XYZ file of C-alpha atoms in Angstrom:
724
model
C 9.670 -12.744 60.853
C 6.560 -13.993 59.081
C 3.267 -12.785 60.640
C 1.130 -15.221 62.601
C -1.921 -16.669 60.885
C -4.858 -16.719 63.326
C -6.356 -20.126 64.010
C -9.852 -20.493 62.600
C -12.279 -23.293 63.474
C -13.940 -25.745 61.137
C -12.870 -26.947 57.736
C -10.954 -23.767 56.959
C -8.318 -24.731 59.525
C -7.883 -28.278 58.251
C -7.747 -30.154 55.021
C -9.812 -33.334 55.290
C -10.077 -32.992 59.053
C -12.599 -35.805 59.372
C -10.255 -38.483 58.122
C -8.050 -38.841 61.220
C -11.059 -38.496 63.469
C -12.738 -41.496 61.896
C -9.461 -43.424 61.738
C -8.930 -42.829 65.431
C -12.107 -44.567 66.381
C -13.580 -41.515 68.135
C -17.032 -40.183 67.109
C -16.709 -36.621 65.654
C -18.291 -35.095 68.764
C -15.591 -36.679 70.946
C -12.646 -35.700 68.748
C -9.654 -34.522 70.835
C -8.530 -30.911 70.704
C -5.382 -30.001 68.774
C -2.331 -30.758 70.972
C -0.458 -27.646 72.145
C 2.637 -29.086 73.768
C 5.099 -26.229 73.300
C 6.981 -25.196 76.454
C 6.586 -21.660 77.749
C 8.318 -19.010 75.645
C 10.992 -16.903 77.328
C 9.220 -13.610 78.054
C 12.373 -11.521 77.714
C 13.798 -13.297 74.671
C 16.639 -11.102 73.387
C 18.618 -11.001 70.152
C 18.728 -13.583 67.369
C 16.517 -11.308 65.256
C 17.965 -12.416 61.942
C 18.058 -16.095 62.878
C 14.469 -16.024 64.193
C 13.231 -14.342 61.042
C 15.030 -16.837 58.789
C 13.706 -19.862 60.694
C 10.161 -18.450 60.763
C 10.274 -17.881 57.025
C 11.514 -21.411 56.409
C 8.758 -22.913 58.572
C 5.925 -20.901 57.036
C 6.721 -21.121 53.371
C 3.889 -22.381 51.139
C 3.295 -26.102 51.532
C 5.051 -28.279 49.003
C 5.436 -31.993 48.549
C 7.937 -32.292 51.410
C 7.641 -30.732 54.876
C 10.100 -27.949 55.775
C 12.693 -29.171 58.266
C 14.955 -26.719 60.127
C 17.854 -27.864 62.311
C 19.343 -25.505 64.924
C 22.789 -26.791 65.914
C 25.377 -25.440 68.325
C 27.274 -25.920 71.564
C 25.699 -26.389 74.969
C 24.198 -23.191 76.380
C 24.118 -21.399 73.025
C 20.326 -20.943 73.174
C 19.079 -23.491 70.643
C 16.021 -24.567 72.609
C 15.098 -21.011 73.594
C 15.203 -19.875 69.975
C 13.289 -22.932 68.781
C 10.509 -22.483 71.341
C 10.354 -18.744 70.653
C 9.995 -19.247 66.900
C 7.543 -22.135 67.362
C 5.212 -19.911 69.389
C 5.505 -17.177 66.778
C 4.466 -19.420 63.897
C 1.964 -21.489 65.898
C -0.980 -19.922 64.085
C 0.194 -21.496 60.847
C -0.280 -24.952 62.382
C -3.795 -25.055 63.834
C -3.937 -28.852 64.007
C -1.291 -29.117 66.689
C 2.125 -28.193 68.037
C 3.931 -31.291 69.219
C 7.046 -31.114 71.385
C 9.444 -33.670 72.818
C 12.792 -33.490 74.624
C 14.762 -36.309 72.998
C 17.563 -36.112 75.617
C 20.149 -36.547 72.872
C 23.038 -35.062 74.809
C 22.432 -37.258 77.847
C 23.131 -40.899 78.402
C 19.523 -41.996 77.886
C 18.229 -40.643 74.550
C 14.507 -40.857 73.939
C 13.168 -43.859 72.050
C 11.461 -42.938 68.750
C 8.884 -45.676 69.375
C 7.900 -44.212 72.747
C 7.711 -40.704 71.292
C 5.524 -41.930 68.433
C 3.188 -43.583 70.922
C 2.748 -40.289 72.768
C 2.282 -38.320 69.549
C -0.349 -40.745 68.236
C -2.282 -40.607 71.484
C -2.221 -36.817 71.393
C -3.586 -36.868 67.870
C -6.558 -38.959 68.976
C -5.518 -42.426 67.890
C -7.135 -45.092 70.067
C -4.343 -46.559 72.238
C -5.586 -50.021 71.363
C -4.830 -49.308 67.701
C -1.253 -48.128 68.267
C 1.079 -50.922 67.053
C 4.041 -52.124 69.078
C 6.673 -51.942 66.338
C 8.466 -48.651 65.680
C 8.157 -48.832 61.885
C 4.431 -49.475 62.081
C 3.964 -46.615 64.544
C 5.907 -44.293 62.212
C 3.691 -45.274 59.274
C 0.522 -44.678 61.295
C 1.880 -41.331 62.494
C 2.548 -40.205 58.923
C -0.939 -41.304 57.896
C -2.569 -39.566 60.852
C -1.030 -36.160 60.032
C -0.972 -36.477 56.244
C -3.805 -33.964 55.824
C -3.106 -31.859 58.898
C -1.016 -28.809 59.584
C 1.107 -29.759 62.575
C 4.368 -28.249 63.847
C 6.740 -30.765 65.418
C 9.532 -29.510 67.701
C 12.171 -32.171 68.377
C 14.460 -30.762 71.062
C 17.983 -32.025 71.835
C 18.157 -34.737 69.188
C 21.101 -37.111 68.822
C 21.227 -37.543 65.084
C 19.190 -38.214 61.962
C 18.639 -41.847 62.951
C 16.743 -40.790 66.064
C 14.432 -38.264 64.372
C 13.797 -39.971 61.030
C 10.799 -42.052 62.298
C 9.260 -38.855 63.734
C 9.162 -36.946 60.460
C 5.917 -36.331 58.548
C 5.650 -37.473 54.959
C 3.681 -34.591 53.454
C 4.215 -30.882 53.074
C 1.459 -29.511 55.288
C 3.467 -30.051 58.455
C 6.840 -28.647 59.565
C 9.655 -29.860 61.790
C 12.033 -27.835 63.959
C 14.979 -29.742 65.460
C 17.680 -28.714 67.939
C 20.909 -30.620 68.482
C 24.453 -30.206 69.741
C 25.545 -32.421 66.859
C 26.683 -30.325 63.902
C 27.177 -33.427 61.766
C 23.523 -34.353 62.132
C 23.270 -35.965 58.720
C 19.619 -35.320 57.792
C 19.192 -34.790 54.036
C 16.972 -31.869 53.080
C 17.236 -30.128 56.438
C 17.857 -26.377 56.543
C 20.809 -26.347 58.964
C 21.392 -23.207 61.048
C 24.584 -23.148 63.121
C 24.117 -20.877 66.109
C 27.025 -18.820 67.391
C 27.335 -16.721 70.539
C 25.383 -13.493 70.810
C 26.899 -10.293 69.502
C 28.290 -7.896 72.119
C 25.255 -5.545 71.882
C 22.850 -8.507 72.145
C 24.687 -9.902 75.168
C 24.646 -6.530 76.928
C 20.964 -6.085 76.057
C 20.168 -9.479 77.594
C 22.030 -8.600 80.790
C 20.303 -5.221 80.948
C 16.918 -6.895 80.686
C 17.819 -9.234 83.518
C 19.355 -6.806 86.039
C 17.454 -3.659 85.102
C 18.374 -0.605 83.089
C 19.311 1.528 86.100
C 21.875 -0.953 87.349
C 23.258 -1.562 83.870
C 23.582 2.132 83.004
C 25.440 2.774 86.262
C 28.293 0.459 85.153
C 28.393 0.333 81.338
C 32.053 -0.685 81.187
C 31.598 -3.463 83.745
C 28.486 -4.641 81.897
C 30.476 -5.011 78.676
C 33.219 -6.843 80.573
C 30.673 -9.171 82.161
C 29.329 -10.047 78.720
C 32.908 -10.876 77.643
C 33.603 -12.965 80.769
C 30.455 -14.964 80.007
C 31.757 -15.500 76.485
C 28.444 -14.021 75.241
C 26.964 -17.476 75.863
C 23.209 -17.077 76.544
C 23.093 -19.657 79.352
C 26.061 -18.043 81.123
C 24.582 -14.565 80.667
C 21.232 -15.599 82.143
C 22.858 -17.271 85.140
C 25.144 -14.287 85.778
C 22.160 -11.949 85.524
C 20.121 -14.122 87.886
C 22.894 -14.128 90.474
C 23.123 -10.345 90.321
C 19.359 -10.010 90.735
C 19.555 -12.256 93.805
C 22.408 -10.120 95.223
C 21.345 -6.475 95.035
C 24.368 -5.438 97.123
C 26.758 -6.691 94.457
C 27.948 -4.399 91.722
C 28.349 -5.661 88.184
C 32.097 -5.247 88.687
C 31.918 -7.634 91.640
C 30.580 -10.368 89.388
C 33.217 -9.562 86.775
C 35.999 -9.952 89.357
C 34.685 -13.346 90.419
C 34.364 -14.604 86.871
C 37.847 -13.348 85.953
C 39.355 -16.054 88.182
C 39.462 -19.107 85.898
C 39.578 -21.427 88.901
C 36.087 -20.452 90.041
C 34.457 -18.925 86.956
C 32.339 -21.998 86.201
C 31.371 -22.420 89.861
C 29.986 -18.888 89.756
C 27.811 -19.713 86.747
C 25.332 -21.834 88.652
C 21.849 -20.742 89.741
C 18.316 -22.050 90.082
C 19.147 -25.582 89.065
C 21.003 -24.410 85.943
C 24.749 -24.683 85.516
C 27.096 -24.002 82.631
C 29.437 -26.683 83.932
C 26.638 -29.256 84.055
C 25.582 -28.397 80.505
C 29.139 -28.898 79.286
C 29.495 -32.125 81.278
C 26.565 -33.662 79.409
C 28.445 -33.153 76.128
C 31.724 -34.415 77.599
C 30.098 -37.668 78.687
C 29.226 -38.386 75.047
C 32.921 -38.655 74.115
C 34.963 -41.818 73.882
C 38.264 -42.046 75.750
C 40.415 -40.781 72.847
C 38.121 -37.798 72.314
C 38.110 -36.991 76.034
C 41.895 -37.007 76.125
C 42.083 -34.764 73.043
C 39.484 -32.399 74.500
C 41.467 -32.010 77.725
C 45.016 -31.863 76.385
C 44.375 -29.521 73.461
C 42.948 -27.026 75.958
C 46.223 -26.905 77.905
C 48.387 -24.686 75.616
C 47.591 -20.975 75.939
C 46.909 -20.384 72.254
C 43.844 -18.569 70.847
C 43.393 -21.173 68.124
C 45.404 -24.042 66.694
C 45.682 -26.499 63.827
C 45.892 -30.256 63.562
C 49.746 -30.246 63.481
C 49.950 -28.694 66.954
C 47.275 -31.084 68.215
C 49.223 -34.020 66.776
C 52.328 -32.892 68.663
C 50.371 -32.543 71.899
C 48.529 -35.841 71.495
C 51.600 -37.673 70.141
C 49.689 -39.141 67.220
C 49.682 -38.800 63.398
C 48.272 -35.541 62.092
C 45.397 -37.234 60.261
C 44.346 -38.958 63.493
C 44.495 -35.657 65.377
C 42.360 -33.973 62.724
C 39.732 -36.708 62.981
C 39.573 -36.243 66.753
C 39.263 -32.470 66.438
C 36.550 -32.707 63.800
C 34.652 -35.082 66.075
C 34.800 -32.500 68.869
C 33.536 -29.842 66.470
C 30.635 -32.073 65.422
C 29.627 -32.516 69.063
C 29.824 -28.811 69.879
C 32.827 -28.955 72.219
C 35.168 -27.178 69.825
C 34.671 -24.464 67.235
C 36.438 -23.500 64.044
C 37.864 -20.029 63.493
C 38.619 -20.762 59.827
C 39.252 -23.892 57.755
C 41.815 -26.063 59.501
C 41.884 -23.922 62.665
C 40.169 -24.903 65.900
C 39.139 -22.792 68.872
C 37.650 -23.343 72.318
C 34.941 -21.106 73.676
C 36.553 -19.441 76.714
C 34.207 -21.124 79.194
C 34.600 -24.479 77.442
C 38.384 -24.131 77.763
C 37.980 -23.424 81.493
C 35.816 -26.524 81.772
C 38.316 -28.706 79.903
C 41.151 -27.577 82.167
C 39.133 -28.150 85.324
C 37.618 -31.576 84.681
C 37.986 -33.694 87.799
C 39.586 -36.597 85.966
C 41.938 -34.317 84.054
C 45.540 -35.264 83.653
C 48.352 -35.127 86.182
C 50.702 -32.187 86.563
C 53.378 -34.206 84.773
C 51.062 -34.777 81.815
C 50.226 -31.073 81.650
C 53.952 -30.246 81.720
C 54.632 -32.722 78.903
C 51.768 -31.198 76.921
C 53.107 -27.661 77.223
C 56.607 -28.835 76.356
C 55.328 -30.719 73.306
C 53.464 -27.637 72.085
C 56.533 -25.430 72.574
C 58.759 -27.986 70.816
C 56.455 -28.069 67.802
C 56.198 -24.283 67.498
C 59.950 -23.887 68.016
C 60.648 -26.305 65.177
C 58.210 -24.533 62.874
C 59.471 -21.068 63.821
C 63.092 -22.077 63.219
C 62.111 -23.486 59.815
C 60.351 -20.206 59.009
C 63.330 -18.180 60.254
C 65.814 -20.096 58.126
C 63.517 -19.887 55.088
C 63.187 -16.143 55.486
C 66.830 -15.527 56.402
C 68.828 -18.442 54.950
C 72.215 -16.791 55.355
C 71.550 -15.093 58.670
C 74.129 -15.385 61.411
C 71.809 -17.648 63.427
C 70.957 -19.985 60.563
C 72.141 -23.478 61.419
C 72.836 -22.615 65.059
C 69.486 -23.662 66.490
C 69.225 -27.077 68.105
C 67.986 -29.818 65.778
C 64.282 -30.570 66.205
C 62.144 -33.495 65.066
C 58.824 -32.010 66.197
C 58.465 -30.135 62.903
C 59.630 -31.978 59.815
C 58.439 -29.713 57.008
C 59.903 -26.951 54.902
C 58.195 -23.757 53.860
C 58.121 -23.560 50.057
C 58.821 -19.833 49.921
C 59.509 -16.838 52.204
C 55.968 -15.488 51.857
C 54.478 -18.663 53.298
C 57.037 -18.676 56.117
C 56.196 -15.087 57.055
C 52.486 -15.863 56.730
C 52.867 -18.749 59.174
C 54.673 -16.542 61.713
C 52.006 -13.869 61.347
C 49.155 -16.331 61.885
C 50.822 -18.027 64.840
C 52.263 -14.954 66.565
C 49.495 -14.550 69.168
C 49.675 -18.237 70.011
C 53.453 -18.198 70.241
C 53.375 -15.173 72.532
C 50.790 -16.821 74.794
C 52.639 -20.120 74.909
C 55.944 -18.413 75.726
C 54.287 -16.780 78.746
C 52.966 -20.168 79.832
C 56.326 -21.896 79.314
C 57.903 -19.797 82.066
C 56.085 -22.054 84.568
C 57.447 -25.288 83.079
C 61.217 -25.847 83.442
C 61.306 -28.651 80.887
C 59.925 -26.292 78.242
C 62.457 -23.502 78.820
C 65.170 -24.643 76.396
C 62.778 -24.839 73.462
C 60.957 -21.681 74.553
C 64.240 -19.747 74.578
C 65.064 -20.717 70.990
C 61.454 -20.045 69.963
C 61.791 -16.538 71.394
C 64.862 -15.893 69.250
C 63.339 -17.439 66.103
C 60.367 -15.116 66.520
C 62.656 -12.243 65.505
C 62.067 -13.099 61.839
C 58.518 -11.826 62.403
C 59.247 -9.164 65.018
C 61.771 -7.250 62.921
C 59.393 -6.064 60.191
C 56.435 -5.733 62.581
C 58.182 -3.645 65.257
C 56.510 -5.525 68.141
C 59.612 -5.766 70.307
C 58.277 -3.795 73.272
C 55.098 -5.869 73.301
C 56.953 -9.180 73.675
C 59.764 -7.943 75.947
C 58.024 -8.730 79.295
C 57.640 -12.329 78.146
C 61.352 -12.576 77.353
C 62.156 -11.218 80.820
C 59.805 -13.686 82.522
C 61.416 -16.564 80.648
C 64.894 -15.357 81.590
C 63.884 -15.214 85.258
C 62.574 -18.782 84.969
C 65.812 -19.924 83.309
C 67.811 -18.296 86.121
C 65.659 -20.062 88.717
C 66.106 -23.392 86.942
C 69.843 -22.766 86.411
C 69.351 -23.574 82.730
C 72.418 -21.922 81.200
C 71.560 -22.731 77.585
C 68.101 -21.208 77.893
C 69.666 -18.269 79.710
C 72.098 -17.637 76.854
C 69.377 -17.706 74.169
C 67.098 -15.452 76.190
C 69.906 -12.980 76.836
C 70.378 -12.852 73.078
C 66.648 -12.233 72.580
C 66.698 -9.411 75.110
C 69.902 -7.894 73.757
C 68.397 -7.823 70.279
C 65.163 -6.331 71.628
C 67.002 -3.618 73.545
C 69.198 -2.729 70.566
C 66.147 -2.387 68.340
C 64.501 -0.130 70.913
C 67.610 2.034 71.469
C 68.401 1.020 75.067
C 71.999 0.277 74.326
C 73.500 0.321 77.831
C 70.987 -2.271 79.011
C 71.606 -4.268 75.844
C 75.318 -4.425 76.677
C 74.459 -5.660 80.173
C 72.392 -8.584 78.886
C 74.954 -9.271 76.191
C 77.599 -9.745 78.881
C 75.269 -12.041 80.850
C 74.663 -14.029 77.686
C 78.388 -14.441 77.053
C 78.799 -15.848 80.552
C 75.883 -18.238 80.033
C 77.405 -19.402 76.740
C 80.666 -20.182 78.482
C 78.815 -22.127 81.190
C 76.700 -24.055 78.655
C 79.785 -25.042 76.646
C 79.372 -26.715 73.272
C 75.581 -26.458 73.500
C 75.812 -22.710 72.808
C 79.130 -22.459 70.971
C 77.592 -20.907 67.874
C 75.536 -18.406 69.838
C 78.576 -16.692 71.383
C 79.539 -14.995 68.106
C 75.970 -13.730 67.671
C 76.031 -12.203 71.150
C 79.366 -10.543 70.390
C 77.911 -8.997 67.228
C 75.003 -7.627 69.258
C 77.546 -6.205 71.713
C 79.383 -4.543 68.823
C 76.099 -3.009 67.597
C 75.376 -1.665 71.088
C 78.848 -0.153 71.371
C 78.638 1.487 67.932
C 75.288 3.034 68.846
C 76.746 4.737 71.929
C 79.921 5.815 70.123
C 82.217 3.274 71.790
C 83.931 2.387 68.516
C 87.082 0.914 70.047
C 84.956 -1.484 72.105
C 82.905 -2.360 69.037
C 86.094 -3.044 67.063
C 87.301 -5.434 69.768
C 83.993 -7.373 69.895
C 83.715 -7.656 66.111
C 87.352 -8.722 65.824
C 86.679 -11.550 68.297
C 83.868 -12.750 66.055
C 86.170 -12.672 63.024
C 88.763 -14.715 64.937
C 86.163 -17.295 66.029
C 84.852 -17.532 62.460
C 88.337 -18.079 61.082
C 89.078 -20.744 63.683
C 85.897 -22.699 62.811
C 85.829 -21.885 59.082
C 82.422 -20.232 59.579
C 81.932 -18.191 56.391
C 78.573 -16.878 57.564
C 79.933 -15.326 60.750
C 83.004 -14.077 58.871
C 80.736 -12.141 56.498
C 78.516 -10.769 59.276
C 81.509 -9.707 61.385
C 82.609 -7.321 58.646
C 79.547 -5.091 59.075
C 80.301 -3.937 62.655
C 84.016 -3.857 61.810
C 83.216 -1.395 59.026
C 80.983 0.715 61.281
C 83.652 0.803 63.979
C 86.349 1.857 61.485
C 84.036 4.549 60.141
C 83.404 5.842 63.648
C 87.158 6.091 64.085
C 87.360 7.924 60.710
C 89.329 5.056 59.209
C 87.586 5.440 55.834
C 89.778 3.107 53.783
C 89.461 0.252 56.257
C 85.708 0.789 56.541
C 85.224 0.660 52.759
C 87.375 -2.459 52.480
C 85.358 -4.267 55.143
C 82.056 -3.351 53.459
C 83.202 -4.493 50.033
C 84.388 -7.752 51.597
C 81.027 -8.068 53.340
C 79.218 -7.604 50.008
C 81.318 -10.317 48.438
C 80.801 -12.688 51.381
C 77.027 -12.126 51.583
C 76.640 -12.619 47.831
C 78.482 -15.934 48.064
C 76.117 -17.004 50.862
C 73.031 -15.782 48.951
C 72.147 -13.812 52.097
C 69.944 -11.007 50.799
C 69.411 -9.177 54.078
C 73.122 -8.987 54.839
C 73.909 -8.065 51.225
C 71.341 -5.264 51.260
C 72.626 -3.979 54.588
C 76.233 -4.008 53.375
C 75.385 -2.206 50.126
C 73.334 0.424 51.910
C 76.085 0.968 54.488
C 78.628 1.317 51.680
C 76.375 3.830 49.953
C 76.068 5.793 53.174
C 79.845 5.710 53.632
C 80.386 6.977 50.074
C 77.792 9.710 50.684
C 79.695 10.824 53.786
C 82.835 11.153 51.646
C 81.053 13.239 48.997
C 81.007 10.454 46.377
C 77.319 11.019 45.630
C 76.991 9.263 42.259
C 78.602 6.099 43.651
C 76.419 6.361 46.736
C 73.240 6.574 44.617
C 74.286 3.518 42.629
C 74.868 1.422 45.758
C 71.483 2.383 47.232
C 69.742 1.496 43.964
C 71.480 -1.883 43.927
C 70.389 -2.365 47.508
C 66.728 -1.758 46.630
C 66.952 -4.190 43.729
C 67.947 -6.834 46.282
C 65.110 -6.091 48.721
C 62.024 -4.862 46.870
C 59.167 -7.355 47.028
C 60.709 -9.543 49.734
C 58.434 -9.437 52.820
C 61.274 -10.576 55.055
C 63.259 -7.453 54.170
C 60.433 -4.926 54.406
C 61.844 -3.491 57.639
C 65.008 -2.286 55.856
C 63.306 -0.656 52.861
C 62.557 2.719 54.564
C 66.233 3.168 55.479
C 67.473 2.181 52.038
C 65.050 4.546 50.314
C 65.763 7.629 52.411
C 69.508 7.047 51.952
C 68.911 6.880 48.197
C 66.999 10.167 48.400
C 69.891 11.746 50.335
C 72.402 10.721 47.669
C 70.159 11.926 44.834
C 69.604 15.301 46.464
C 73.311 15.757 47.101
C 73.988 14.848 43.463
C 71.652 17.645 42.342
C 68.688 15.449 41.355
C 66.077 17.088 43.576
C 63.080 15.764 41.641
C 64.309 12.167 41.903
C 65.102 12.762 45.561
C 61.541 13.952 46.178
C 60.087 10.762 44.672
C 62.490 8.520 46.590
C 61.723 10.340 49.853
C 57.975 9.924 49.332
C 58.476 6.201 48.775
C 60.617 6.076 51.924
C 57.826 7.723 53.946
C 55.278 5.218 52.625
C 57.575 2.275 53.357
C 58.265 3.534 56.886
C 54.583 3.993 57.639
C 53.830 0.501 56.320
C 56.111 -1.101 58.916
C 55.714 1.484 61.696
C 59.325 2.662 61.465
C 59.278 6.142 63.015
C 62.951 7.112 62.831
C 63.310 6.273 59.142
C 60.022 8.092 58.534
C 61.349 11.240 60.232
C 64.581 11.147 58.260
C 62.678 10.590 55.021
C 60.572 13.655 55.769
C 63.737 15.670 56.425
C 65.116 14.724 53.008
C 61.711 15.406 51.435
C 61.628 18.845 53.022
C 65.084 19.691 51.655
C 64.166 18.406 48.176
C 60.933 20.407 48.082
C 62.752 23.536 49.182
C 65.248 23.115 46.347
C 62.311 22.666 43.967
C 60.736 25.912 45.186
C 57.831 24.364 47.101
C 58.257 26.256 50.374
C 54.854 25.351 51.765
C 55.380 21.636 51.070
C 58.876 21.855 52.528
C 57.547 23.350 55.756
C 54.846 20.682 56.024
C 57.415 17.921 55.534
C 59.711 19.505 58.118
C 56.856 19.613 60.628
C 56.092 15.951 59.976
C 59.752 15.100 60.544
C 59.663 16.437 64.115
C 56.980 14.063 65.310
C 58.057 11.839 68.256
C 60.387 9.005 67.433
C 59.243 5.599 68.654
C 61.550 3.093 67.020
C 64.982 3.061 65.430
C 65.907 2.597 61.829
C 66.365 -1.074 61.081
C 68.111 -3.133 58.489
C 70.885 -4.591 60.603
C 70.563 -7.560 62.927
């Protein structure tokens, strides 16, 4: 921060100081003292070191032709006024001819009149009241003339926009102006705009420590950090929370945290000494027109960390361009933030406020809002799923949706969308369990999410949400939702090696499909294939053969080439388990042909790899190596198939080692380890290390072989993937 310049009397502190004195009509001996209108600085001002230094530098740079103007913009409670007053006091010595201040009441319903402010400023500068003109433009001209040769700092607090402050600006470079506003789109050319964000975590904790005392803060460091988070690191909220703790010495910091954790009363707790976070937010809300108010309330309903204009358009039932305009207006007024271009985010406390506004919408409107958000995300997730896995068994079996009418241009963009939206989807699925009308779409959204879950291995993380949705579907007697959610759980349990439980939910899903009738006709075959996978995994090959054969029969009856191709994979595995090698190989070669005709790369890769593994088991190592290489050609570089790459590579290494190519096997095993670690696939990683250990031992590297063997014995967390 720039050092203060001490005020010195006489001509050294002014340039042409006599001119305004004479113009004012006062004799020199009666000249008024320099106005010092700045409010009191906060004695324990904390944080904002970089911002304060930057603003101080901007305000104290050498005088030029134009005065420096700095605008501090940000949401209510962010600390704009506190920072402005703090900096103004720090640089006051640079402006010995006066420090003018006015609260322009821009966020309220009665903004200050520039003409009235100019009248007060002129009087403070010594202008004879009788000489102050009535018209605003004339007052502005006289004000500029009166301070033309002075060094005056002007602090305009809580301004509406450029129109309000323009008459109050000096015309020469000896003065400086510091403005605060909630309006980010202030529109003042030449202003140095500084957008204030919430305090950092260390700054927020430091502020709380200063308020409640070091002893109390050090006694509960974890609760102190949590309190800073519950306050959203918003300075106003932090000060109020600290004040309440000071007034309640019997309370622990954890007590305050517990009270703030309840969204229903968090804002009521942030009220003390005439200050209130809710009241500060309400001032901004009252500035909105009816369309903006509705958007502010409804977009806060879905439990998503951030969102884009398409989701808002679905919620608001309006064109996307109209939704974007509304959102940008909320950003300009400080009621909404942006996490990145095109993405919008509520401050946590602002979201609580939006959900608790007294005139907020009815329960039916909230339910429609949640359902609309789920419908939109379901449509987008299904589009992403079918772009990533165009020939998958589920492709074409989801219910038609008009809430999302786009196509992803390529698989990478589809996977990128799922990755960006995953946290929001997970949060909205949890919320949907409380809204029966949203269950059908939520159930299909849960299944479509598998296109992202498979390569990310996040099944266990999302499983409680699937179970909560299934319980809600049971309570609502929604058989279609029940069937889809049983499929989601069966798939989750198969991927996480809980096969007996997977069979249980598969059976429940089959019953729900029968009850739902035509609505879930296509899903039945998918559930049967999951049942076959479960049975194969526990060695029940006869049962697997029966389930897969049922799928083949259903596919033949409906001329479903996709299901016919997919049914051959568990049929092959079941035949192999029964040591029916010829039948197994025939099914796999038929599967390869069927998947190729469908252009289904995941199924084709899985079939080729399974055939290679079958050939390896029969001692046909050269053929096995060829199939695994063909499999990798199909999958390398496709993000949607990244989960299968570790399995395909370690199987290739196995075949190469068995064929006597230990050096090639070592390289393939190393690539398998890297691929497994990239997707968090522990079982494939362990098996790759086993092959690597064997290859290194053949190559004479005993130490390396032992290290690889030790790595292979690390705990297994997830199964090898590559199937459904």
